[in-house]
Coordinates of C-alpha atoms in Angstrom, one line a residue:
X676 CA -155.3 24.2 119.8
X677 CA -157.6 21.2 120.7
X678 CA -157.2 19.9 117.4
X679 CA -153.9 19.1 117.9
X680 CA -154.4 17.5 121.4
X681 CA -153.5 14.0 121.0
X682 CA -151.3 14.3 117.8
X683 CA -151.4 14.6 114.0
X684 CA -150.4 14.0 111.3
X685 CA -132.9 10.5 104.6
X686 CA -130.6 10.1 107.9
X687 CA -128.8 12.8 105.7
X688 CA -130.1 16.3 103.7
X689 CA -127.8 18.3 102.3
X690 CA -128.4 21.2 103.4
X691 CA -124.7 22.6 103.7
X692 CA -124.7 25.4 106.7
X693 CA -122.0 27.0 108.2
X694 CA -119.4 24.8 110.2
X695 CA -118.9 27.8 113.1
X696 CA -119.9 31.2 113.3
X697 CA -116.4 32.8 111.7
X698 CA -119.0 34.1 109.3
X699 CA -120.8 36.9 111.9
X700 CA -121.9 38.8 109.1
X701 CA -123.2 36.3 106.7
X702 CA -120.5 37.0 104.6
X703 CA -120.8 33.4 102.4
X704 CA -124.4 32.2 102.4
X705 CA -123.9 30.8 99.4
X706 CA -120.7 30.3 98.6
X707 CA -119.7 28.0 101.7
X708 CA -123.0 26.7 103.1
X709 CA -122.5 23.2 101.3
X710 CA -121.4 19.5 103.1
X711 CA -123.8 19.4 105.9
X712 CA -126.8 16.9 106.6
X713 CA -129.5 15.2 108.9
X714 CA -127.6 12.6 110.9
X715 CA -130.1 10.6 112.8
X716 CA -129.7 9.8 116.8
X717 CA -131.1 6.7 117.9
X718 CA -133.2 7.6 120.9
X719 CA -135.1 4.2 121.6
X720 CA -138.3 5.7 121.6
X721 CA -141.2 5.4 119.5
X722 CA -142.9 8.1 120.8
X723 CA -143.6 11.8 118.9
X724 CA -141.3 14.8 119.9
X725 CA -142.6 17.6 119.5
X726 CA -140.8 19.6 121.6
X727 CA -136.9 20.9 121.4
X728 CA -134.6 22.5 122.5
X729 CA -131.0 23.0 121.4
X730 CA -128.5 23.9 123.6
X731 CA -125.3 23.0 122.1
X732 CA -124.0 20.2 119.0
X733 CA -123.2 18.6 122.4
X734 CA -126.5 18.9 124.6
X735 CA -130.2 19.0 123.3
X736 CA -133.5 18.4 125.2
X737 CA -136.2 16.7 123.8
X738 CA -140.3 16.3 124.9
X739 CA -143.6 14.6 123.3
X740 CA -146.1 12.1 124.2
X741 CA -146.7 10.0 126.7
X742 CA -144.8 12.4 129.6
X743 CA -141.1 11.8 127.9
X744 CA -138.1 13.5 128.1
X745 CA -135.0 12.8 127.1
X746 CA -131.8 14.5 127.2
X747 CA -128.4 14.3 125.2
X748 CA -125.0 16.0 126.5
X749 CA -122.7 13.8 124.0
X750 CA -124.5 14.9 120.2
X751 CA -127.0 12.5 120.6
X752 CA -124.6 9.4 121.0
X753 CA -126.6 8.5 124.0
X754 CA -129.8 10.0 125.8
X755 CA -131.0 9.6 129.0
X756 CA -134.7 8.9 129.8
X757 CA -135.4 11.8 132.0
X758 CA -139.3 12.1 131.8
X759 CA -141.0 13.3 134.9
X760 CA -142.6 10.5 136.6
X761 CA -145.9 11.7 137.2
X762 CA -146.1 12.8 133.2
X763 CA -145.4 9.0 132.5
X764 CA -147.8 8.0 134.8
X765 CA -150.6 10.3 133.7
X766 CA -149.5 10.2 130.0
X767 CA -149.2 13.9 129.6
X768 CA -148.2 15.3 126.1
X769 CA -145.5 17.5 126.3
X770 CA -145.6 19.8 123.5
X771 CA -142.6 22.5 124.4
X772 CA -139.7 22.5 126.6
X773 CA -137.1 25.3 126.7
X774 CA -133.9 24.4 128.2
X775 CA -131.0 27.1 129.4
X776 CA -128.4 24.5 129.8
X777 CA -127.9 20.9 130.9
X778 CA -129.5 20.8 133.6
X779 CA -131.9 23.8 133.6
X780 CA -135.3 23.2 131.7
X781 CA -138.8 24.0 131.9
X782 CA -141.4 21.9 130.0
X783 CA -145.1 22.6 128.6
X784 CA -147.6 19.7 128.6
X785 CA -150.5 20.8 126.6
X786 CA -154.9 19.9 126.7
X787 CA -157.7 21.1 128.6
X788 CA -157.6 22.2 131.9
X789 CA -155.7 20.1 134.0
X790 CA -153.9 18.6 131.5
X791 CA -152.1 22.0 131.0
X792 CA -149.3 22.0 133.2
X793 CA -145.5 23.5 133.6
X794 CA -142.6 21.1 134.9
X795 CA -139.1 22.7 135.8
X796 CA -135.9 20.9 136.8
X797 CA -133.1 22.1 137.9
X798 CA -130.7 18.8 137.8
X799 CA -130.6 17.8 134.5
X800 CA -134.3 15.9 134.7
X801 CA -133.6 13.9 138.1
X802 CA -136.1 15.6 139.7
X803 CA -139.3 17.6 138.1
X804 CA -141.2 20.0 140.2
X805 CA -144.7 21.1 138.8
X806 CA -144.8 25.0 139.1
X807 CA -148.3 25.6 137.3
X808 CA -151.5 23.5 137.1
X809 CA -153.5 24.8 134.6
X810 CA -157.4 25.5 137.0
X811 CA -159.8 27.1 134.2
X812 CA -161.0 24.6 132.0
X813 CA -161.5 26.7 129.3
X814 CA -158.3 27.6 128.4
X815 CA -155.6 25.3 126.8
X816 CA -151.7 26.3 127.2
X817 CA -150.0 25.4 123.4
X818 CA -146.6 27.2 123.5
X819 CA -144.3 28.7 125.8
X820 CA -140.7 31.0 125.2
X821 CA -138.5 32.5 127.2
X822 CA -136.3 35.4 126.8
X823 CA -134.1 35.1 129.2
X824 CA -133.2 32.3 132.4
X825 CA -135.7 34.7 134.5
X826 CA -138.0 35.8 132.1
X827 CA -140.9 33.9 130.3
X828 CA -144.7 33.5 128.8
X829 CA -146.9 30.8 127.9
X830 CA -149.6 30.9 126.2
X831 CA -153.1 29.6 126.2
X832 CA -156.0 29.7 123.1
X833 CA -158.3 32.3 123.7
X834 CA -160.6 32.7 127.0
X835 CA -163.2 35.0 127.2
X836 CA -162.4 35.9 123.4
X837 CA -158.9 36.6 124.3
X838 CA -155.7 35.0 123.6
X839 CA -154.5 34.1 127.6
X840 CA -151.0 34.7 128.3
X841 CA -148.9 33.0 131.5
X842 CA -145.8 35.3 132.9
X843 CA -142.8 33.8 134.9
X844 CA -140.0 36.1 136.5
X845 CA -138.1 33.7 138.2
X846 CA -137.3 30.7 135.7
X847 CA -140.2 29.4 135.8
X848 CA -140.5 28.5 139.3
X849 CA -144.1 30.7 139.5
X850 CA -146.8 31.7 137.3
X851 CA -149.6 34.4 137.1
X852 CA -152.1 35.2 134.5
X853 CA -151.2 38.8 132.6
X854 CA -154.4 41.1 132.4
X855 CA -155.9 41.0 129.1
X856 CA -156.7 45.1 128.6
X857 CA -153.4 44.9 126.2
X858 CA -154.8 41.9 123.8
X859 CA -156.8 42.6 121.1
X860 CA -160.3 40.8 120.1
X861 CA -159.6 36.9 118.8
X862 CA -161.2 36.2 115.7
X863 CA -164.2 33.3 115.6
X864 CA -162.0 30.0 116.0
X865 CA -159.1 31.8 116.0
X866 CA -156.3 29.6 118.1
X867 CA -152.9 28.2 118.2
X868 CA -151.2 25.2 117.3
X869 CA -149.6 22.9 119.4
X870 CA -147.6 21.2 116.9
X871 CA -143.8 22.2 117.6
X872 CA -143.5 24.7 120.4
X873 CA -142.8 27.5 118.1
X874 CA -146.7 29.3 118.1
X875 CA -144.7 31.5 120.7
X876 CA -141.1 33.2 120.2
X877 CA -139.1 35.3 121.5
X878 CA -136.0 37.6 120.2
X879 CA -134.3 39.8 122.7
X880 CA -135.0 41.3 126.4
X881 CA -138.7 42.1 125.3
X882 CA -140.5 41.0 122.0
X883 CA -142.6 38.6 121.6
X884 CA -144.8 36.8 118.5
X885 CA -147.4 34.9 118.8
X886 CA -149.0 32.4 115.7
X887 CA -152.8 32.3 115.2
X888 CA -155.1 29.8 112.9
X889 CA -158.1 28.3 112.3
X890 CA -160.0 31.5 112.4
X891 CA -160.8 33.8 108.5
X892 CA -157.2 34.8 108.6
X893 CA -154.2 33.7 110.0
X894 CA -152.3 36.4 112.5
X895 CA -149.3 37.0 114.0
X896 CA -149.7 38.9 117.4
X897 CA -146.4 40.9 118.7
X898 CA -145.5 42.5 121.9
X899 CA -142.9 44.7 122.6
X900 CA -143.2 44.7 126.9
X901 CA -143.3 40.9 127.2
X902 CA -147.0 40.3 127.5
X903 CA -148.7 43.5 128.2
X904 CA -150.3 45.0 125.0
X905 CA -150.2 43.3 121.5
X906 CA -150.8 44.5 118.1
X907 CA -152.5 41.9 115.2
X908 CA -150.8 41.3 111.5
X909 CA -152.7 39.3 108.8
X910 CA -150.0 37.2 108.1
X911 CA -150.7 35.9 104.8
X912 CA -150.6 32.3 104.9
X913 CA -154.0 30.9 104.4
X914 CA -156.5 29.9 107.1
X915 CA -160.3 30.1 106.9
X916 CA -160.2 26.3 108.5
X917 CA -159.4 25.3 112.0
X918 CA -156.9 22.9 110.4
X919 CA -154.8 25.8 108.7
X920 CA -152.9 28.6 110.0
X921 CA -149.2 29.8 111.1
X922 CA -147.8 27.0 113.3
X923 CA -144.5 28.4 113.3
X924 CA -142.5 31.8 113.9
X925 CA -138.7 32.0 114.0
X926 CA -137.5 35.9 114.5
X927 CA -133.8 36.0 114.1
X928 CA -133.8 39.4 115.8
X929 CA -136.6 41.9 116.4
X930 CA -137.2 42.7 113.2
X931 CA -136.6 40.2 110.7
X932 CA -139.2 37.1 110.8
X933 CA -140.5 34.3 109.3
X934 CA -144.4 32.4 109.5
X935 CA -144.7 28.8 107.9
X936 CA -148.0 26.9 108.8
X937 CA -150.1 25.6 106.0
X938 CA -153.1 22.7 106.3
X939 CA -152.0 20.1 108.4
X940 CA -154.3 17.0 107.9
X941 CA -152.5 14.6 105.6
X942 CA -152.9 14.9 101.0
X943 CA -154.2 18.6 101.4
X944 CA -152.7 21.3 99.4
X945 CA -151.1 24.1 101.6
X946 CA -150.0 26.5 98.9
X947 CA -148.5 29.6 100.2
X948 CA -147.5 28.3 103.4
X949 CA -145.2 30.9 104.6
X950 CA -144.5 34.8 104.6
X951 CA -141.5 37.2 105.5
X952 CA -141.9 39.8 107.7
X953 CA -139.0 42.9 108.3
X954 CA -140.7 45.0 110.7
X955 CA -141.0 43.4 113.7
X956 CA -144.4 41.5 112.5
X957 CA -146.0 44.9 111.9
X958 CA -146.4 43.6 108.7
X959 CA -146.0 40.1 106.4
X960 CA -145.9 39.4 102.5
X961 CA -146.1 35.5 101.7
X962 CA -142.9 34.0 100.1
X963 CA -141.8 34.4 96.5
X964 CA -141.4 30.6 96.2
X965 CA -143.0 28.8 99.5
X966 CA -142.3 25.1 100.4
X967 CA -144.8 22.9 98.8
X968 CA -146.5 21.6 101.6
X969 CA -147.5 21.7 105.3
X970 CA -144.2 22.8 107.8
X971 CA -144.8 23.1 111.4
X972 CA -141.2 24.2 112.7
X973 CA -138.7 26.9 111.4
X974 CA -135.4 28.1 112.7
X975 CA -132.4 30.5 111.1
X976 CA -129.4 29.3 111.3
X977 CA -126.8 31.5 113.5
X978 CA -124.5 34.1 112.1
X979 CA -126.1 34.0 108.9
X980 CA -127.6 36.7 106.7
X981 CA -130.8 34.5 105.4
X982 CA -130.5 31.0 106.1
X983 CA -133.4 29.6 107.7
X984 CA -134.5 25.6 107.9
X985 CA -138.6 24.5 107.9
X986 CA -139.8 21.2 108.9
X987 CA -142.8 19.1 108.5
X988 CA -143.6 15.3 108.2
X989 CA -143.3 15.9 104.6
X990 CA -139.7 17.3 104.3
X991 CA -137.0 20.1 105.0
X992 CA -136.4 22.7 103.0
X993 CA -133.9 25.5 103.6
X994 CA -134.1 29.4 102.4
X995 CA -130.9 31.5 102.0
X996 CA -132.9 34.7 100.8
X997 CA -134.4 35.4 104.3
X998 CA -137.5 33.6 103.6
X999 CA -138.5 34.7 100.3
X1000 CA -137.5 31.0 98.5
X1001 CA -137.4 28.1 99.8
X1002 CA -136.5 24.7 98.3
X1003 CA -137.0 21.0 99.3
X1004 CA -134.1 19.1 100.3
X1005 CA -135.3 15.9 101.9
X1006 CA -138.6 14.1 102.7
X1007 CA -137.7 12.9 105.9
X1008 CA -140.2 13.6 108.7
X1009 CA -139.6 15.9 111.1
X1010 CA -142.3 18.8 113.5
X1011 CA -139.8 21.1 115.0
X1012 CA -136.5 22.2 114.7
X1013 CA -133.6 24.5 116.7
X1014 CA -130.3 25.8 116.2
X1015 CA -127.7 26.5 119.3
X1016 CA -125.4 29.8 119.4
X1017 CA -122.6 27.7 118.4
X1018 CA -124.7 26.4 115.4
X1019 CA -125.6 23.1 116.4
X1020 CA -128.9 22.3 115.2
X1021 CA -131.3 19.6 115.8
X1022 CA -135.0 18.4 114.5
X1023 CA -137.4 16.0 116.2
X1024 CA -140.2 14.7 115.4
X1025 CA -142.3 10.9 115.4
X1026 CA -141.4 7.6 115.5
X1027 CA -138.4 8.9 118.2
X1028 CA -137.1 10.9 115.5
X1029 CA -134.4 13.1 116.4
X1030 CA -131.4 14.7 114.2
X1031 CA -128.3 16.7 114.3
X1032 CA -126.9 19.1 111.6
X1033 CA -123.5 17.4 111.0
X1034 CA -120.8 18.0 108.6
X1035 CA -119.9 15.1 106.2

Protein backbone atom coordinates (compact mmCIF):
# COMPACT_ATOMS: atom_id res chain seq x y z
CA UNK A 1 0.00 0.00 0.00
CA UNK A 2 1.29 3.45 -1.05
CA UNK A 3 0.67 4.64 2.23
CA UNK A 4 3.21 2.74 3.66
CA UNK A 5 5.84 3.55 0.88
CA UNK A 6 8.45 5.44 2.59
CA UNK A 7 7.83 4.24 6.24
CA UNK A 8 5.55 4.85 9.31
CA UNK A 9 5.13 5.00 12.19
CA UNK A 10 13.21 -3.70 27.04
CA UNK A 11 16.36 -5.72 25.57
CA UNK A 12 14.34 -8.40 27.46
CA UNK A 13 10.28 -9.51 27.59
CA UNK A 14 9.40 -12.27 29.38
CA UNK A 15 7.71 -14.05 27.30
CA UNK A 16 8.78 -17.68 28.42
CA UNK A 17 8.49 -20.17 25.22
CA UNK A 18 9.60 -23.44 24.81
CA UNK A 19 13.47 -24.12 24.98
CA UNK A 20 13.24 -27.03 21.96
CA UNK A 21 10.42 -28.65 20.39
CA UNK A 22 10.42 -31.95 22.97
CA UNK A 23 6.88 -30.58 23.41
CA UNK A 24 5.40 -31.70 19.58
CA UNK A 25 2.09 -31.71 20.85
CA UNK A 26 1.87 -28.61 22.93
CA UNK A 27 1.74 -30.63 25.82
CA UNK A 28 2.91 -27.55 28.48
CA UNK A 29 1.76 -24.23 27.11
CA UNK A 30 1.47 -23.02 30.21
CA UNK A 31 3.10 -24.86 32.54
CA UNK A 32 6.75 -24.55 31.03
CA UNK A 33 6.61 -21.56 28.69
CA UNK A 34 8.33 -19.24 31.33
CA UNK A 35 12.34 -17.75 31.42
CA UNK A 36 12.59 -16.47 27.91
CA UNK A 37 13.06 -12.78 26.59
CA UNK A 38 14.03 -10.19 23.85
CA UNK A 39 17.76 -10.09 23.74
CA UNK A 40 18.82 -7.24 21.54
CA UNK A 41 21.65 -7.80 18.57
CA UNK A 42 23.56 -4.83 17.88
CA UNK A 43 23.39 -4.46 14.07
CA UNK A 44 25.04 -0.99 13.51
CA UNK A 45 22.38 0.30 11.62
CA UNK A 46 19.99 2.90 12.00
CA UNK A 47 17.94 2.02 9.40
CA UNK A 48 14.07 0.29 9.72
CA UNK A 49 13.80 -3.54 9.13
CA UNK A 50 10.96 -4.43 8.05
CA UNK A 51 11.65 -7.48 6.62
CA UNK A 52 12.75 -11.09 8.35
CA UNK A 53 13.39 -13.98 8.07
CA UNK A 54 14.36 -16.69 10.55
CA UNK A 55 16.26 -19.46 9.69
CA UNK A 56 17.74 -20.84 12.67
CA UNK A 57 18.69 -19.31 16.61
CA UNK A 58 21.97 -19.35 14.55
CA UNK A 59 21.19 -17.60 11.10
CA UNK A 60 18.50 -14.79 10.41
CA UNK A 61 18.17 -12.41 7.42
CA UNK A 62 17.16 -9.10 7.75
CA UNK A 63 15.91 -6.16 5.05
CA UNK A 64 14.42 -2.35 5.26
CA UNK A 65 15.28 0.91 3.99
CA UNK A 66 17.77 2.35 2.15
CA UNK A 67 18.56 -1.17 -0.03
CA UNK A 68 20.08 -3.09 3.32
CA UNK A 69 20.54 -6.33 4.12
CA UNK A 70 22.11 -7.94 6.67
CA UNK A 71 22.73 -11.37 7.61
CA UNK A 72 23.59 -13.27 10.97
CA UNK A 73 24.89 -17.04 10.96
CA UNK A 74 26.34 -16.72 14.86
CA UNK A 75 22.65 -15.55 16.81
CA UNK A 76 23.18 -12.13 15.96
CA UNK A 77 26.75 -11.85 17.62
CA UNK A 78 27.89 -10.34 14.44
CA UNK A 79 26.10 -9.42 11.01
CA UNK A 80 27.38 -8.87 7.79
CA UNK A 81 26.29 -5.91 5.56
CA UNK A 82 25.13 -7.78 2.59
CA UNK A 83 22.83 -5.23 0.89
CA UNK A 84 22.68 -5.39 -2.91
CA UNK A 85 24.64 -2.61 -4.35
CA UNK A 86 22.44 -1.26 -6.72
CA UNK A 87 19.50 -1.16 -3.71
CA UNK A 88 22.09 1.10 -1.82
CA UNK A 89 22.70 3.08 -4.62
CA UNK A 90 19.07 3.65 -5.66
CA UNK A 91 17.81 3.56 -1.96
CA UNK A 92 15.27 0.88 -2.54
CA UNK A 93 13.01 -0.12 0.56
CA UNK A 94 13.09 -3.59 1.03
CA UNK A 95 10.03 -4.56 2.77
CA UNK A 96 10.21 -8.70 2.63
CA UNK A 97 12.85 -11.10 2.23
CA UNK A 98 12.37 -14.95 2.57
CA UNK A 99 15.50 -16.83 3.08
CA UNK A 100 15.74 -20.92 2.73
CA UNK A 101 19.06 -21.09 4.31
CA UNK A 102 22.29 -19.16 4.64
CA UNK A 103 23.00 -18.44 1.69
CA UNK A 104 19.68 -18.78 -0.36
CA UNK A 105 17.36 -15.67 -0.18
CA UNK A 106 15.03 -13.73 -2.25
CA UNK A 107 14.09 -10.14 -1.28
CA UNK A 108 11.01 -7.75 -2.09
CA UNK A 109 11.67 -3.98 -2.52
CA UNK A 110 8.37 -2.36 -2.52
CA UNK A 111 6.71 1.41 -4.44
CA UNK A 112 5.42 2.21 -7.68
CA UNK A 113 6.42 0.81 -10.65
CA UNK A 114 9.90 0.44 -10.99
CA UNK A 115 10.61 0.65 -7.61
CA UNK A 116 8.97 -2.83 -7.25
CA UNK A 117 11.59 -5.17 -7.74
CA UNK A 118 12.75 -9.00 -6.70
CA UNK A 119 16.60 -9.60 -5.81
CA UNK A 120 17.80 -13.29 -5.30
CA UNK A 121 21.24 -14.55 -4.14
CA UNK A 122 22.42 -17.59 -4.01
CA UNK A 123 25.88 -16.96 -1.94
CA UNK A 124 24.91 -15.75 1.15
CA UNK A 125 24.31 -11.89 -0.26
CA UNK A 126 27.81 -11.58 -2.19
CA UNK A 127 26.18 -11.30 -5.19
CA UNK A 128 22.34 -10.16 -5.94
CA UNK A 129 20.77 -10.85 -9.22
CA UNK A 130 17.50 -8.86 -9.98
CA UNK A 131 14.96 -11.51 -11.37
CA UNK A 132 11.78 -9.10 -11.72
CA UNK A 133 11.44 -5.37 -12.48
CA UNK A 134 8.17 -4.43 -11.73
CA UNK A 135 6.92 -2.49 -15.75
CA UNK A 136 3.15 -1.45 -14.93
CA UNK A 137 3.05 1.44 -13.02
CA UNK A 138 -0.05 0.94 -11.57
CA UNK A 139 0.57 -1.86 -9.53
CA UNK A 140 2.77 -1.85 -6.29
CA UNK A 141 4.30 -5.35 -5.04
CA UNK A 142 3.82 -5.25 -0.79
CA UNK A 143 4.44 -8.86 0.23
CA UNK A 144 5.87 -11.97 -1.02
CA UNK A 145 5.85 -15.95 0.58
CA UNK A 146 6.98 -18.95 -0.48
CA UNK A 147 6.00 -22.40 0.09
CA UNK A 148 8.60 -24.18 -0.80
CA UNK A 149 12.59 -23.51 -2.20
CA UNK A 150 10.82 -23.78 -5.83
CA UNK A 151 7.58 -22.44 -5.27
CA UNK A 152 6.45 -18.75 -4.50
CA UNK A 153 3.97 -15.52 -5.02
CA UNK A 154 4.15 -11.93 -4.56
CA UNK A 155 1.76 -9.80 -4.46
CA UNK A 156 0.83 -6.45 -5.74
CA UNK A 157 -2.37 -3.87 -4.59
CA UNK A 158 -5.05 -4.12 -6.86
CA UNK A 159 -4.73 -3.43 -10.85
CA UNK A 160 -7.63 -3.23 -12.93
CA UNK A 161 -9.74 -3.68 -9.54
CA UNK A 162 -7.96 -6.84 -8.83
CA UNK A 163 -5.53 -7.85 -6.25
CA UNK A 164 -2.23 -8.87 -8.84
CA UNK A 165 -0.40 -11.80 -7.89
CA UNK A 166 3.51 -12.73 -9.14
CA UNK A 167 4.22 -16.70 -9.47
CA UNK A 168 7.85 -18.23 -9.26
CA UNK A 169 8.62 -22.00 -9.88
CA UNK A 170 12.13 -21.99 -9.79
CA UNK A 171 13.26 -20.03 -6.52
CA UNK A 172 12.69 -17.12 -7.58
CA UNK A 173 14.92 -17.00 -10.44
CA UNK A 174 11.67 -16.01 -12.93
CA UNK A 175 8.44 -14.37 -12.66
CA UNK A 176 5.01 -14.21 -14.52
CA UNK A 177 1.83 -12.52 -13.80
CA UNK A 178 -1.06 -15.27 -12.70
CA UNK A 179 -4.45 -14.56 -14.66
CA UNK A 180 -6.93 -12.79 -12.62
CA UNK A 181 -10.28 -14.94 -13.65
CA UNK A 182 -9.68 -16.68 -10.07
CA UNK A 183 -9.70 -13.26 -7.88
CA UNK A 184 -12.61 -11.81 -6.76
CA UNK A 185 -13.70 -7.94 -7.10
CA UNK A 186 -11.38 -5.54 -4.64
CA UNK A 187 -13.33 -3.39 -2.59
CA UNK A 188 -13.02 0.74 -3.15
CA UNK A 189 -9.41 1.39 -1.64
CA UNK A 190 -9.04 -1.90 -0.70
CA UNK A 191 -5.05 -2.75 -0.51
CA UNK A 192 -2.24 -4.20 1.40
CA UNK A 193 0.23 -3.17 3.78
CA UNK A 194 3.70 -3.08 3.40
CA UNK A 195 4.57 -2.93 6.91
CA UNK A 196 6.28 -6.39 7.90
CA UNK A 197 6.12 -8.81 4.99
CA UNK A 198 3.48 -10.78 6.43
CA UNK A 199 0.20 -9.31 4.17
CA UNK A 200 1.08 -12.68 2.35
CA UNK A 201 1.51 -16.32 3.99
CA UNK A 202 1.87 -19.35 3.29
CA UNK A 203 1.22 -22.90 5.22
CA UNK A 204 1.95 -26.07 3.28
CA UNK A 205 2.51 -27.27 -0.49
CA UNK A 206 -0.53 -25.09 -1.58
CA UNK A 207 -2.45 -22.45 0.66
CA UNK A 208 -2.11 -19.19 0.62
CA UNK A 209 -3.70 -15.82 2.70
CA UNK A 210 -3.58 -12.77 1.75
CA UNK A 211 -4.37 -9.34 4.23
CA UNK A 212 -6.55 -6.57 2.90
CA UNK A 213 -7.20 -2.78 4.40
CA UNK A 214 -8.12 0.44 3.81
CA UNK A 215 -11.28 -0.37 1.99
CA UNK A 216 -15.20 -0.64 4.26
CA UNK A 217 -13.92 -3.96 5.61
CA UNK A 218 -10.92 -5.58 6.12
CA UNK A 219 -10.48 -9.19 4.22
CA UNK A 220 -8.47 -11.98 4.23
CA UNK A 221 -8.22 -13.61 0.68
CA UNK A 222 -7.19 -17.52 0.62
CA UNK A 223 -6.17 -19.86 -2.06
CA UNK A 224 -5.88 -23.31 -1.98
CA UNK A 225 -3.84 -23.96 -5.70
CA UNK A 226 -1.21 -21.30 -5.03
CA UNK A 227 -2.56 -18.34 -6.81
CA UNK A 228 -5.25 -19.41 -9.11
CA UNK A 229 -8.71 -18.77 -7.55
CA UNK A 230 -9.33 -17.01 -4.19
CA UNK A 231 -12.27 -16.76 -1.90
CA UNK A 232 -12.92 -13.29 0.41
CA UNK A 233 -13.46 -13.40 4.41
CA UNK A 234 -14.48 -10.26 6.37
CA UNK A 235 -12.06 -10.63 8.81
CA UNK A 236 -13.30 -8.64 11.60
CA UNK A 237 -10.68 -6.25 12.51
CA UNK A 238 -11.82 -2.82 11.73
CA UNK A 239 -11.04 -0.79 8.54
CA UNK A 240 -13.31 1.74 6.81
CA UNK A 241 -9.84 3.99 6.56
CA UNK A 242 -6.93 3.53 4.32
CA UNK A 243 -4.78 3.62 7.47
CA UNK A 244 -6.50 0.53 9.09
CA UNK A 245 -6.78 -2.98 8.13
CA UNK A 246 -5.04 -6.60 8.69
CA UNK A 247 -1.29 -6.08 8.26
CA UNK A 248 -0.55 -9.43 9.44
CA UNK A 249 -1.46 -13.20 8.99
CA UNK A 250 0.42 -16.12 10.65
CA UNK A 251 -1.25 -19.69 9.76
CA UNK A 252 0.32 -22.29 11.74
CA UNK A 253 -1.09 -24.95 9.50
CA UNK A 254 -3.95 -24.75 6.98
CA UNK A 255 -6.46 -24.34 9.16
CA UNK A 256 -5.73 -22.56 12.16
CA UNK A 257 -4.88 -18.64 11.75
CA UNK A 258 -4.47 -15.47 13.08
CA UNK A 259 -5.12 -11.52 11.60
CA UNK A 260 -3.63 -8.54 13.77
CA UNK A 261 -3.62 -5.08 11.92
CA UNK A 262 -5.31 -2.22 13.66
CA UNK A 263 -4.80 1.79 12.74
CA UNK A 264 -1.33 2.44 12.21
CA UNK A 265 -0.76 6.36 12.41
CA UNK A 266 0.68 7.08 15.80
CA UNK A 267 -2.13 8.01 19.38
CA UNK A 268 -5.13 6.31 17.42
CA UNK A 269 -7.16 3.75 19.11
CA UNK A 270 -7.10 0.31 17.29
CA UNK A 271 -9.57 -1.59 19.35
CA UNK A 272 -10.19 -5.04 18.21
CA UNK A 273 -7.14 -5.47 16.32
CA UNK A 274 -7.05 -9.04 15.79
CA UNK A 275 -9.36 -12.20 14.99
CA UNK A 276 -8.88 -16.12 15.01
CA UNK A 277 -9.78 -17.96 12.28
CA UNK A 278 -10.02 -22.26 12.35
CA UNK A 279 -11.14 -22.94 8.96
CA UNK A 280 -8.62 -22.25 6.67
CA UNK A 281 -9.77 -18.29 6.56
CA UNK A 282 -13.24 -19.40 5.44
CA UNK A 283 -14.14 -17.60 8.26
CA UNK A 284 -12.76 -15.16 11.31
CA UNK A 285 -14.25 -13.94 14.80
CA UNK A 286 -12.20 -11.04 16.48
CA UNK A 287 -10.27 -12.00 19.74
CA UNK A 288 -11.80 -12.38 23.14
CA UNK A 289 -9.20 -10.02 24.63
CA UNK A 290 -7.17 -8.24 21.63
CA UNK A 291 -3.81 -6.36 22.21
CA UNK A 292 -4.44 -2.84 22.93
CA UNK A 293 -3.02 -1.25 20.12
CA UNK A 294 -1.68 -1.23 16.53
CA UNK A 295 0.57 -4.78 15.64
CA UNK A 296 1.95 -5.24 12.30
CA UNK A 297 3.73 -8.75 12.63
CA UNK A 298 2.59 -12.15 14.18
CA UNK A 299 4.16 -15.52 14.38
CA UNK A 300 3.25 -18.99 16.47
CA UNK A 301 5.74 -20.33 18.10
CA UNK A 302 6.73 -24.06 16.80
CA UNK A 303 5.50 -27.17 18.42
CA UNK A 304 3.09 -25.42 20.36
CA UNK A 305 -0.64 -25.84 20.76
CA UNK A 306 -1.55 -21.84 20.90
CA UNK A 307 1.28 -19.79 21.45
CA UNK A 308 1.57 -17.00 19.06
CA UNK A 309 3.77 -13.54 19.48
CA UNK A 310 2.45 -9.91 17.84
CA UNK A 311 4.55 -7.03 17.31
CA UNK A 312 4.14 -3.32 16.78
CA UNK A 313 6.15 -0.12 17.70
CA UNK A 314 4.08 -0.17 20.65
CA UNK A 315 4.84 -3.60 22.31
CA UNK A 316 4.73 -7.46 22.24
CA UNK A 317 2.31 -9.36 23.47
CA UNK A 318 2.04 -13.14 23.36
CA UNK A 319 -1.35 -15.47 23.26
CA UNK A 320 -1.33 -19.08 24.54
CA UNK A 321 -5.16 -19.64 23.72
CA UNK A 322 -4.61 -19.71 19.92
CA UNK A 323 -5.34 -16.13 19.48
CA UNK A 324 -8.40 -15.58 21.44
CA UNK A 325 -6.23 -13.49 24.46
CA UNK A 326 -3.52 -11.77 24.19
CA UNK A 327 -1.54 -9.79 26.79
CA UNK A 328 1.24 -7.09 26.72
CA UNK A 329 4.55 -8.03 27.77
CA UNK A 330 6.85 -5.24 26.73
CA UNK A 331 6.74 -1.86 24.98
CA UNK A 332 9.67 -2.26 23.04
CA UNK A 333 9.43 -1.46 19.35
CA UNK A 334 9.41 -3.91 16.98
CA UNK A 335 7.22 -4.42 12.94
CA UNK A 336 7.78 -8.04 12.28
CA UNK A 337 8.55 -11.02 13.76
CA UNK A 338 9.60 -15.02 12.85
CA UNK A 339 10.21 -18.18 14.46
CA UNK A 340 12.60 -21.02 12.93
CA UNK A 341 11.70 -24.90 13.04
CA UNK A 342 14.02 -25.30 15.75
CA UNK A 343 12.31 -22.43 17.62
CA UNK A 344 14.55 -19.73 17.31
CA UNK A 345 12.74 -16.58 16.96
CA UNK A 346 13.64 -13.15 16.01
CA UNK A 347 11.81 -9.50 15.67
CA UNK A 348 13.10 -6.42 13.73
CA UNK A 349 12.07 -3.47 13.41
CA UNK A 350 13.56 0.67 13.41
CA UNK A 351 16.35 2.29 14.68
CA UNK A 352 18.39 -1.25 13.46
CA UNK A 353 16.32 -3.02 15.88
CA UNK A 354 16.76 -6.57 15.75
CA UNK A 355 16.02 -9.41 18.62
CA UNK A 356 16.38 -13.02 19.49
CA UNK A 357 14.15 -15.13 21.73
CA UNK A 358 16.73 -16.24 24.30
CA UNK A 359 16.52 -18.15 27.44
CA UNK A 360 17.69 -16.43 30.70
Amino acid sequence: MRLLGVGMCAAALTVGLLAAPAHASGAGDTAELRGAGWALKDTGKDVRFRGLAAVSRSTAWVAGSKGTVLRTVDGGRSWQDVSPSGAVAEGLELRDVEAFDARRAVALSIGEGEASRVLRTEDGGATWTETFRNPDPRAFYDCLTFFDPWHGLAMSDPVDGRFRILSTDDGGRSWRVLPDAGMPPALPGEAGFAASGQCLVSAGPRDVWLATGGGATARVLHSADRGLTWRAAESGVPAGDPARGVFALAFRDRTKGLAVGGDYRTGQASPQAAAVSGDGGRSWRQAAAPPPAYRSGAAWYPYSRGTALAVGPTGTDVTRDGGRSWRPLDPGSFDTVDCAPDTGCWASGEKGRVARLEHR
